[in-house]
mmCIF file of C-alpha atoms in Angstrom:
data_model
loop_
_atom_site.group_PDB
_atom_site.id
_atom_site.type_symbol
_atom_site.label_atom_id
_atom_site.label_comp_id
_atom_site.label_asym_id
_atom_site.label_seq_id
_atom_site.Cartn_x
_atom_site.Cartn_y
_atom_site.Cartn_z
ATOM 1 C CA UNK A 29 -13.311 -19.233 -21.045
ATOM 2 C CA UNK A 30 -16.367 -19.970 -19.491
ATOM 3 C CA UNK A 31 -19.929 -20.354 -20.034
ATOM 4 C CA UNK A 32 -22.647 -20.167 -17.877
ATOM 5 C CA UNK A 33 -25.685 -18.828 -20.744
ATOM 6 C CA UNK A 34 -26.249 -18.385 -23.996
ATOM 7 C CA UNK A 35 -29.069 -20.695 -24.585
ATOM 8 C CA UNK A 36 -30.290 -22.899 -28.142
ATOM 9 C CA UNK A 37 -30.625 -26.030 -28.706
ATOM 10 C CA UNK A 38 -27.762 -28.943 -28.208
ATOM 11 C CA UNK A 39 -28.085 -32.831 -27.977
ATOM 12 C CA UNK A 40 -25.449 -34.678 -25.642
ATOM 13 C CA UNK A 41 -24.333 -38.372 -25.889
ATOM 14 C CA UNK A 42 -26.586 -40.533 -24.165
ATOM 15 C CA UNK A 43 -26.076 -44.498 -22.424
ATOM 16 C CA UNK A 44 -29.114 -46.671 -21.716
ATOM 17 C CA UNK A 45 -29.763 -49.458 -19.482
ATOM 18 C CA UNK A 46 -32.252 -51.519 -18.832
ATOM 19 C CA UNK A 47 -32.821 -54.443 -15.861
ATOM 20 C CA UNK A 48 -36.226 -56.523 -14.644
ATOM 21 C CA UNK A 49 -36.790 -57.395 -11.272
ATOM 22 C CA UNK A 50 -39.420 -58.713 -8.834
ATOM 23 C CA UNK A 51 -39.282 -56.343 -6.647
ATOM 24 C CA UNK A 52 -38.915 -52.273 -6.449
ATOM 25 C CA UNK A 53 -35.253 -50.944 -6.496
ATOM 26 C CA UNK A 54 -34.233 -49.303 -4.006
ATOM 27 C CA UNK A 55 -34.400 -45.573 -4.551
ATOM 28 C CA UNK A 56 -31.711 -43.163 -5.608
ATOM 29 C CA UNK A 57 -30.418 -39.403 -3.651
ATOM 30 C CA UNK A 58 -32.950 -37.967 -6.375
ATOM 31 C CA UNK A 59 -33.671 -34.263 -7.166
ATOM 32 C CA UNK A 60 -36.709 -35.080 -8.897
ATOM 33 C CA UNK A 61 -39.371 -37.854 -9.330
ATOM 34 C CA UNK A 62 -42.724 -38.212 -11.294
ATOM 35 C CA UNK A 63 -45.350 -40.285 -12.086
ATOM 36 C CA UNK A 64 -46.848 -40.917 -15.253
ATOM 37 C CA UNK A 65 -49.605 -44.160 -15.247
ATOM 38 C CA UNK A 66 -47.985 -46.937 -13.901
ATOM 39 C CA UNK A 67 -44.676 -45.630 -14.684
ATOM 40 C CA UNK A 68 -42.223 -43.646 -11.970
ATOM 41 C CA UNK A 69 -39.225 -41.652 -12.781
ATOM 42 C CA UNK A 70 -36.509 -40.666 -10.856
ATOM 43 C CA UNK A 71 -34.163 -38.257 -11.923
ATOM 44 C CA UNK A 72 -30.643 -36.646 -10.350
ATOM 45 C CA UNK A 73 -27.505 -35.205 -11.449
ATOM 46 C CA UNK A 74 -23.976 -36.264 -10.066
ATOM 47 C CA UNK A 75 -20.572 -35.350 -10.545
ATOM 48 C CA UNK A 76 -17.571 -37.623 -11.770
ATOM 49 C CA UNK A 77 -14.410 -37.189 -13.247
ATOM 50 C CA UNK A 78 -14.061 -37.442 -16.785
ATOM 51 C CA UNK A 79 -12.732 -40.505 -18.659
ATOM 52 C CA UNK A 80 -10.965 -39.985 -21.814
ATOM 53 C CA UNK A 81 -11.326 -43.966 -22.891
ATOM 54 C CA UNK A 82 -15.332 -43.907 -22.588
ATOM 55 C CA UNK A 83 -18.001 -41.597 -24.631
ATOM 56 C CA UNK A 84 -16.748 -38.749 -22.434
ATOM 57 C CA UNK A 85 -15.190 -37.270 -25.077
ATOM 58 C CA UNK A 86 -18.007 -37.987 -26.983
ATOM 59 C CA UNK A 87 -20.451 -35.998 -25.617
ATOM 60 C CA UNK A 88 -18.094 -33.217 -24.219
ATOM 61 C CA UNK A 89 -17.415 -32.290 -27.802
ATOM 62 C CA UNK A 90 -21.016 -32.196 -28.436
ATOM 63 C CA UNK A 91 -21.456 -29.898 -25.835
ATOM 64 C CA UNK A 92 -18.725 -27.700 -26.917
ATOM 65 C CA UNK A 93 -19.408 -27.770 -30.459
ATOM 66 C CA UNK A 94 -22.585 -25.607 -29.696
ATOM 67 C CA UNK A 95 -20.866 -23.086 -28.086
ATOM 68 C CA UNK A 96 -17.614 -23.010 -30.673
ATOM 69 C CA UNK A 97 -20.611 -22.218 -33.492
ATOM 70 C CA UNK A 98 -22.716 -19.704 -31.822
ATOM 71 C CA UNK A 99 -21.235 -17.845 -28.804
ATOM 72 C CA UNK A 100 -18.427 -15.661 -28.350
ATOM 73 C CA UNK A 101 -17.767 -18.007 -24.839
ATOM 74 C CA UNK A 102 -15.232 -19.427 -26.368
ATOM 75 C CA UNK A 103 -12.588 -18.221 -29.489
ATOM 76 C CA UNK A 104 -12.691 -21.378 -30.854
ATOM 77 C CA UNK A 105 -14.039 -21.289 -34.839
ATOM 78 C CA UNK A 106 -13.623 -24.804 -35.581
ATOM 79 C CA UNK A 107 -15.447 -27.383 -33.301
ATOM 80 C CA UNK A 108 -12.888 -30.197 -31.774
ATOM 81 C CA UNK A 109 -13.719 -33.784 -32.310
ATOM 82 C CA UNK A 110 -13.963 -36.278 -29.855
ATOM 83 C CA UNK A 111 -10.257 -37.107 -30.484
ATOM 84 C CA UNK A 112 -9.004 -34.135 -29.702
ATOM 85 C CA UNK A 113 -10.985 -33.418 -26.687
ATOM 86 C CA UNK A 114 -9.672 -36.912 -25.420
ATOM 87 C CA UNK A 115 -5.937 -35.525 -25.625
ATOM 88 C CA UNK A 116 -7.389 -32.034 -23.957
ATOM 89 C CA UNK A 117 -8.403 -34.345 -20.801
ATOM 90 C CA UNK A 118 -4.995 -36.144 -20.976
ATOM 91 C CA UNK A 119 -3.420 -32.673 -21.044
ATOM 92 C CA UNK A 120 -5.140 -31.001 -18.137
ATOM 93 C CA UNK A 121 -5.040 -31.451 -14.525
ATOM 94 C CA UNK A 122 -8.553 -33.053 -14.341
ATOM 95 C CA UNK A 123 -11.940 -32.703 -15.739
ATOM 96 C CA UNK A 124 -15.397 -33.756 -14.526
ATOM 97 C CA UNK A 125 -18.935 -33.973 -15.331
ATOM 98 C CA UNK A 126 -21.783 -33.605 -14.754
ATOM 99 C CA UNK A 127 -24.155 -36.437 -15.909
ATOM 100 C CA UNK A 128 -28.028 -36.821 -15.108
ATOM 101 C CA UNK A 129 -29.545 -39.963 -14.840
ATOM 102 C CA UNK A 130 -33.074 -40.759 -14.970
ATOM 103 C CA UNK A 131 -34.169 -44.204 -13.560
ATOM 104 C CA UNK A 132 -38.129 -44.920 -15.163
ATOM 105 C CA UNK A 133 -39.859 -47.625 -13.578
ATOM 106 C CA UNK A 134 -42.528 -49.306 -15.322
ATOM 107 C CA UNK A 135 -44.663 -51.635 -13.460
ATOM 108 C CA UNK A 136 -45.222 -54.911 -14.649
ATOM 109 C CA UNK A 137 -48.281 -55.867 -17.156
ATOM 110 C CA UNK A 138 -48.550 -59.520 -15.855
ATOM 111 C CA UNK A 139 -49.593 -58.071 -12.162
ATOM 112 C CA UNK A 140 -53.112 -58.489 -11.522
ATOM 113 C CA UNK A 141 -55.073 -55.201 -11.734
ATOM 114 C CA UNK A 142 -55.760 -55.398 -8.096
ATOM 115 C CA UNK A 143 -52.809 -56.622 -6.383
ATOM 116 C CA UNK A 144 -51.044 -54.005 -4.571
ATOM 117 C CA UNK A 145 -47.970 -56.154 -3.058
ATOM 118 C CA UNK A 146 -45.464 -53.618 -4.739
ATOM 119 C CA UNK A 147 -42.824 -56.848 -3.531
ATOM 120 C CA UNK A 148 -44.884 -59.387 -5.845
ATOM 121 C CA UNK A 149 -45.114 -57.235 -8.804
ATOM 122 C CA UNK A 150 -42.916 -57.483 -11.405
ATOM 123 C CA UNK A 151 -40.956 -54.020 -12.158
ATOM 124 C CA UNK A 152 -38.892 -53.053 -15.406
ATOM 125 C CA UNK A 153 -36.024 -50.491 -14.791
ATOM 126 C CA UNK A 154 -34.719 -48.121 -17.400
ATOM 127 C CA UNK A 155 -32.395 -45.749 -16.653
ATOM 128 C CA UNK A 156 -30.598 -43.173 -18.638
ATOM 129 C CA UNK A 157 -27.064 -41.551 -18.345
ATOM 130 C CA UNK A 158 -26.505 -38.260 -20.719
ATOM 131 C CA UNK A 159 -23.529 -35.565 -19.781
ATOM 132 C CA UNK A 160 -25.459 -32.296 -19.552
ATOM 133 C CA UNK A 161 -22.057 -30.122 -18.429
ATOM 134 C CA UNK A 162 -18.565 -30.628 -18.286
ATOM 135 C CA UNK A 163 -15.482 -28.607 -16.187
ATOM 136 C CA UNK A 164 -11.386 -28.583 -15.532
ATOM 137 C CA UNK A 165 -8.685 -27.263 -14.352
ATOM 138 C CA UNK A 166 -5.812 -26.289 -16.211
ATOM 139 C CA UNK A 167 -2.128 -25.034 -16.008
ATOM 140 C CA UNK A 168 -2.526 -20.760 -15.939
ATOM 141 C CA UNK A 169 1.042 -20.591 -17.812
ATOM 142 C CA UNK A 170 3.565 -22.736 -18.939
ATOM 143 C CA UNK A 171 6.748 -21.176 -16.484
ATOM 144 C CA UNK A 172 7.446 -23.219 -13.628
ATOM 145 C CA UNK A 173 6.892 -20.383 -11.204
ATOM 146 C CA UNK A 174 3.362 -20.201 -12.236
ATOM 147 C CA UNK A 175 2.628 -23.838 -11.344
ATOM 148 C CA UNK A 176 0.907 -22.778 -7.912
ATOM 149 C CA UNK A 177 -1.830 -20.916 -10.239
ATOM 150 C CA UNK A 178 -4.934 -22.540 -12.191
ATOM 151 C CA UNK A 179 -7.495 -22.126 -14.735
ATOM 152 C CA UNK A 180 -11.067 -22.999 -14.398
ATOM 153 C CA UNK A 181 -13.045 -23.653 -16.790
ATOM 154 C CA UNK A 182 -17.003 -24.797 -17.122
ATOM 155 C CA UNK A 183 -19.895 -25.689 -19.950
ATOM 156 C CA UNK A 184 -23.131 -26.242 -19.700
ATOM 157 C CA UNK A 185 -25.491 -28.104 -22.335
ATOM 158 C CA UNK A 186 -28.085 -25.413 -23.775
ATOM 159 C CA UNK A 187 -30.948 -27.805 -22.667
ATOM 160 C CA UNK A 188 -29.917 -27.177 -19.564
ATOM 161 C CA UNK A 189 -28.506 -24.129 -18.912
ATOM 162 C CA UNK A 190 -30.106 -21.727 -16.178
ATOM 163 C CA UNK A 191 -29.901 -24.845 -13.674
ATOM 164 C CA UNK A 192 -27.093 -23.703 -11.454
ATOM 165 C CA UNK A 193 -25.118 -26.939 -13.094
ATOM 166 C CA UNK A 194 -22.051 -24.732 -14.220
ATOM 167 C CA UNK A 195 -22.216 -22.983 -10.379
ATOM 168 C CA UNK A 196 -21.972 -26.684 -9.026
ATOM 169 C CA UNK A 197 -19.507 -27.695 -11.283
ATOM 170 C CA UNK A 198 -17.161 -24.548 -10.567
ATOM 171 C CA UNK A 199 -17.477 -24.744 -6.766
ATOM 172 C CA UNK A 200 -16.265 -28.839 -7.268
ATOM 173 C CA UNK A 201 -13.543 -27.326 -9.135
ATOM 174 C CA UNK A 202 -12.277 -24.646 -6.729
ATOM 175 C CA UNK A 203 -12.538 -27.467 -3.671
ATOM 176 C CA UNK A 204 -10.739 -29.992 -5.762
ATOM 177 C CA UNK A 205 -8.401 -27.567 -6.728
ATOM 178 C CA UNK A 206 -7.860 -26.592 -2.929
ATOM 179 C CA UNK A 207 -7.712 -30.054 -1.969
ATOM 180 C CA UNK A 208 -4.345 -30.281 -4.381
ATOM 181 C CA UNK A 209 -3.265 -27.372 -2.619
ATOM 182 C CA UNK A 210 -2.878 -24.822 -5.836
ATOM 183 C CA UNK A 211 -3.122 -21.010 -4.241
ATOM 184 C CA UNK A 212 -4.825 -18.822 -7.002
ATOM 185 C CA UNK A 213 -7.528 -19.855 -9.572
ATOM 186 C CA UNK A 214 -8.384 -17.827 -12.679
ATOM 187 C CA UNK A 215 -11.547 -17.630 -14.845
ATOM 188 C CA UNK A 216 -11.586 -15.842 -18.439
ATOM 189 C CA UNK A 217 -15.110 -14.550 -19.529
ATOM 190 C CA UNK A 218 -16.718 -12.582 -22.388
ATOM 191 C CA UNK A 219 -17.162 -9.251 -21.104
ATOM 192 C CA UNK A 220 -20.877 -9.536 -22.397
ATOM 193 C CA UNK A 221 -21.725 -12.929 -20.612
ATOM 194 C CA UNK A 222 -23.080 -11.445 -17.798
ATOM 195 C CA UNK A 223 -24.190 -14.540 -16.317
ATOM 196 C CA UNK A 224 -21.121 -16.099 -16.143
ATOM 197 C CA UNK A 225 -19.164 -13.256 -14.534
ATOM 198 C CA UNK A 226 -21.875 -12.895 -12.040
ATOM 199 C CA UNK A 227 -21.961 -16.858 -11.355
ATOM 200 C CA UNK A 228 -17.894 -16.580 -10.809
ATOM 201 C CA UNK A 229 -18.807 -13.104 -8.611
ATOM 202 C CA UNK A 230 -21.169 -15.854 -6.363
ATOM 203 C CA UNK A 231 -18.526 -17.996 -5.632
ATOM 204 C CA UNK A 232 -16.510 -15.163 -4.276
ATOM 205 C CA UNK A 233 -14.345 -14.277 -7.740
ATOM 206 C CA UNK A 234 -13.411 -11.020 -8.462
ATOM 207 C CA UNK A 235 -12.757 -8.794 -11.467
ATOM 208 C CA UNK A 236 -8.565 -8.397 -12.001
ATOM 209 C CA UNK A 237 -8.748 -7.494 -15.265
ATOM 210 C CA UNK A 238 -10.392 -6.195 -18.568
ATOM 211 C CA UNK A 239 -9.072 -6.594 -22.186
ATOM 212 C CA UNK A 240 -10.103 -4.512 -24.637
ATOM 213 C CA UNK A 241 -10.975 -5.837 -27.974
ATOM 214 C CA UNK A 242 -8.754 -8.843 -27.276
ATOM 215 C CA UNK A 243 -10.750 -11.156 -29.646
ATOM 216 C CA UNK A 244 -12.759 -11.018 -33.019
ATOM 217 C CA UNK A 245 -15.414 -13.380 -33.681
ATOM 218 C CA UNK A 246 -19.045 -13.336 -36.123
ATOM 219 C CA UNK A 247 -17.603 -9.974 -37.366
ATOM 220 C CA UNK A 248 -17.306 -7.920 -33.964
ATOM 221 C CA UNK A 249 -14.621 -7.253 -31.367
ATOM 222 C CA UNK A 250 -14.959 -9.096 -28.351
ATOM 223 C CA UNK A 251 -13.531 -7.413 -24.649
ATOM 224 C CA UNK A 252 -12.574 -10.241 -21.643
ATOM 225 C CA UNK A 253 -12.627 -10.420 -18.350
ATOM 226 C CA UNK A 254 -10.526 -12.167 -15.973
ATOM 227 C CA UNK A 255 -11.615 -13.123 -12.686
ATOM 228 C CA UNK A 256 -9.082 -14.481 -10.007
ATOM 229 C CA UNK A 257 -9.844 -15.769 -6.023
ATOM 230 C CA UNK A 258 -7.974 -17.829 -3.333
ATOM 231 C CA UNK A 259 -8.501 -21.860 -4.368
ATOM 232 C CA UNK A 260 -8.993 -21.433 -0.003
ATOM 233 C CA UNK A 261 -12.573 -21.454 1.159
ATOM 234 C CA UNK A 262 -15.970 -22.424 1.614
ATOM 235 C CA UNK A 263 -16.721 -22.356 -1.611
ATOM 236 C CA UNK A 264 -19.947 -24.608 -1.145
ATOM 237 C CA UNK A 265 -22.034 -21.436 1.183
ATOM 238 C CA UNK A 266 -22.737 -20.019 -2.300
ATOM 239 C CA UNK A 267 -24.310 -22.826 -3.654
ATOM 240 C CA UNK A 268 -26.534 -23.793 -0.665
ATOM 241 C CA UNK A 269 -27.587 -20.141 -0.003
ATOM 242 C CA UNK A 270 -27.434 -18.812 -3.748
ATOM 243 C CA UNK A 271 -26.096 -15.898 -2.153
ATOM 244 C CA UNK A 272 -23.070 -13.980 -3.204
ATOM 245 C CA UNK A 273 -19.789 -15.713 -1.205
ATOM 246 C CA UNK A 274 -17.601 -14.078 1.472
ATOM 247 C CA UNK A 275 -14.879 -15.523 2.171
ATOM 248 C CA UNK A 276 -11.591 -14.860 4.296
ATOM 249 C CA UNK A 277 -9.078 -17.686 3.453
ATOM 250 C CA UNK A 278 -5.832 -18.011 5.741
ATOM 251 C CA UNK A 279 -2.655 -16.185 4.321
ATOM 252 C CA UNK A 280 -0.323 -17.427 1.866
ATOM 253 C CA UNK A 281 2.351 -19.531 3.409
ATOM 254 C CA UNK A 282 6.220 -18.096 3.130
ATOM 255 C CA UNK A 283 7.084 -21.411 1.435
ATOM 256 C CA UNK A 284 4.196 -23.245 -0.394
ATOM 257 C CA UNK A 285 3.844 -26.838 -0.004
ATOM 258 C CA UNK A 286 4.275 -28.495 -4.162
ATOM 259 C CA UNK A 287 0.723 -29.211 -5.442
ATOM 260 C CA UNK A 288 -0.870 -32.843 -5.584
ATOM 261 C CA UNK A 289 -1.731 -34.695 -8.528
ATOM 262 C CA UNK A 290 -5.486 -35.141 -7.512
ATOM 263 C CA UNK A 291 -4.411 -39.226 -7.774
ATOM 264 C CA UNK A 292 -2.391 -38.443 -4.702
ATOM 265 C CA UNK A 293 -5.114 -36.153 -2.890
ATOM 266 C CA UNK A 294 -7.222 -39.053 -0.291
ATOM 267 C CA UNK A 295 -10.324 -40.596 -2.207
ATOM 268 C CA UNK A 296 -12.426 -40.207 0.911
ATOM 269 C CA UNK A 297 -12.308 -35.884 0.822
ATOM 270 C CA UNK A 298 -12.430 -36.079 -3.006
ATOM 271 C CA UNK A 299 -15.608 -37.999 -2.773
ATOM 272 C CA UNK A 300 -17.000 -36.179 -0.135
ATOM 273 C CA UNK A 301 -16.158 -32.940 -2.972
ATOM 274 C CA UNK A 302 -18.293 -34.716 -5.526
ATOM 275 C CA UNK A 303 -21.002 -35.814 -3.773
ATOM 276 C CA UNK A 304 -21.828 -32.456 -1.847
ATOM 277 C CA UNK A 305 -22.168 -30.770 -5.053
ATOM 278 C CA UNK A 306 -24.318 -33.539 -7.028
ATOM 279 C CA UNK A 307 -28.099 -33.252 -6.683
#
């Protein structure tokens, strides 16, 4: 299932950097940038796919772990370690991430006071990588006939929820998952997570399905929803407008065309995917 709220506290694997040079780097697509003294920060959030040999895992699990402990999001009871998040990725079609960096430049103490060269100065560079939200796709169901059908599935970090991050990540998913040429994608939500049924409703999702009951979890009964949409359309008008989608994607074809590994799908249109929904 999916979860766009539910907000507390959660830490996320981090990666740190640092580099000197003479002169100031050359600025980044950035969503955000202070000052603070001599020091300026740049900040900005991009999507990639997730690597199951790196800290990926890592931090995913982190993520997760918040949610398996204090949300009925998910029907998990026991947290998954890194390990087994690792063979998740292996298992799925593909997962990404979303991971902010923040670039803080710190100007150099052996300038002199009054020299405003900004070539001459000297310049420290530290920048920070942390995974703030993760997403896949999965198989719906295991029968070959179903094979044309996906799951979607998103999680934000609690620091950060309320940032449109799991919109952006979803709306990557369904063009990705468009680009492989898959027909329907599903979504599974608590009945009570109202912001995450109304974040799938933005992106042109619609209610198929309620379950009564259907899961038990810190002592209560839990109903779910399932939300289903064409993997066809302009799924990125939602995100630009924050307004609710309409879409009318073309009919299904008589005999469908096999779906692509996303290895096989052109780099150049899966790029352009990632970077139109990074910040």
């Amino acid at each position: 299932m999916t979860a766009a709220a539910f907000s507390s506290s959660s830490s996320t694997a981090t990666t740190t950097t640092t580099s000197t040079s003479t002169s100031t780097p050359a600025a980044i697509n950035s969503s955000h940038t202070s000052h603070d003294g001599s020091n300026k920060r740049r900040r900005r959030v991009r999507l990639r796919f997730a690597d199951a040999a790196t800290d990926d895992p890592v931090a995913i699990a982190d993520i997760y772990a918040h949610y398996v402990r204090t949300s009925p999001a998910t029907f998990e009871l026991e947290p998954p370690d890194a390990a087994t998040i690792a063979a998740r990725i292996a298992a799925s079609h593909f997962w990404l991430v979303a991971e902010e960096e923040q670039e803080e430049e710190e100007e150099g103490r052996d300038a002199h006071p009054h020299d405003h060269d900004r070539a001459a100065r000297a310049a420290r560079t530290t920048t920070t990588r942390t995974v703030i939200g993760y997403g896949c796709i999965s198989r719906h169901k295991e029968r070959p006939c179903y094979r044309f059908s996906v799951d979607t599935t998103a999680y934000v970090a609690a620091t950060h929820v309320g940032q449109a991050h799991g919109l952006r990540l979803t709306a990557a998913l369904l063009d990705l998952a468009h680009l492989c040429g898959y027909a329907m994608v599903y979504a599974g939500a608590t009945a009570n997570n109202e912001a995450s049924v109304r974040m799938h409703e933005k992106l042109g999702f619609k209610q198929i399905a309620r379950f009564s009951d259907a899961g038990y979890k810190f002592g209560k009964w839990w109903d779910v929803v399932w939300l289903q949409r064409r993997a066809a359309g302009a799924s990125g008008v939602a995100v630009v407008g924050q307004s609710t989608l309409s879409y009318a994607p073309p009919p299904l074809p008589d005999v469908p065309a096999e779906p692509l590994h996303i290895r096989d799908v052109p780099r150049d249109a899966v790029d352009a995917v990632l970077a139109k929904y990074s910040l």
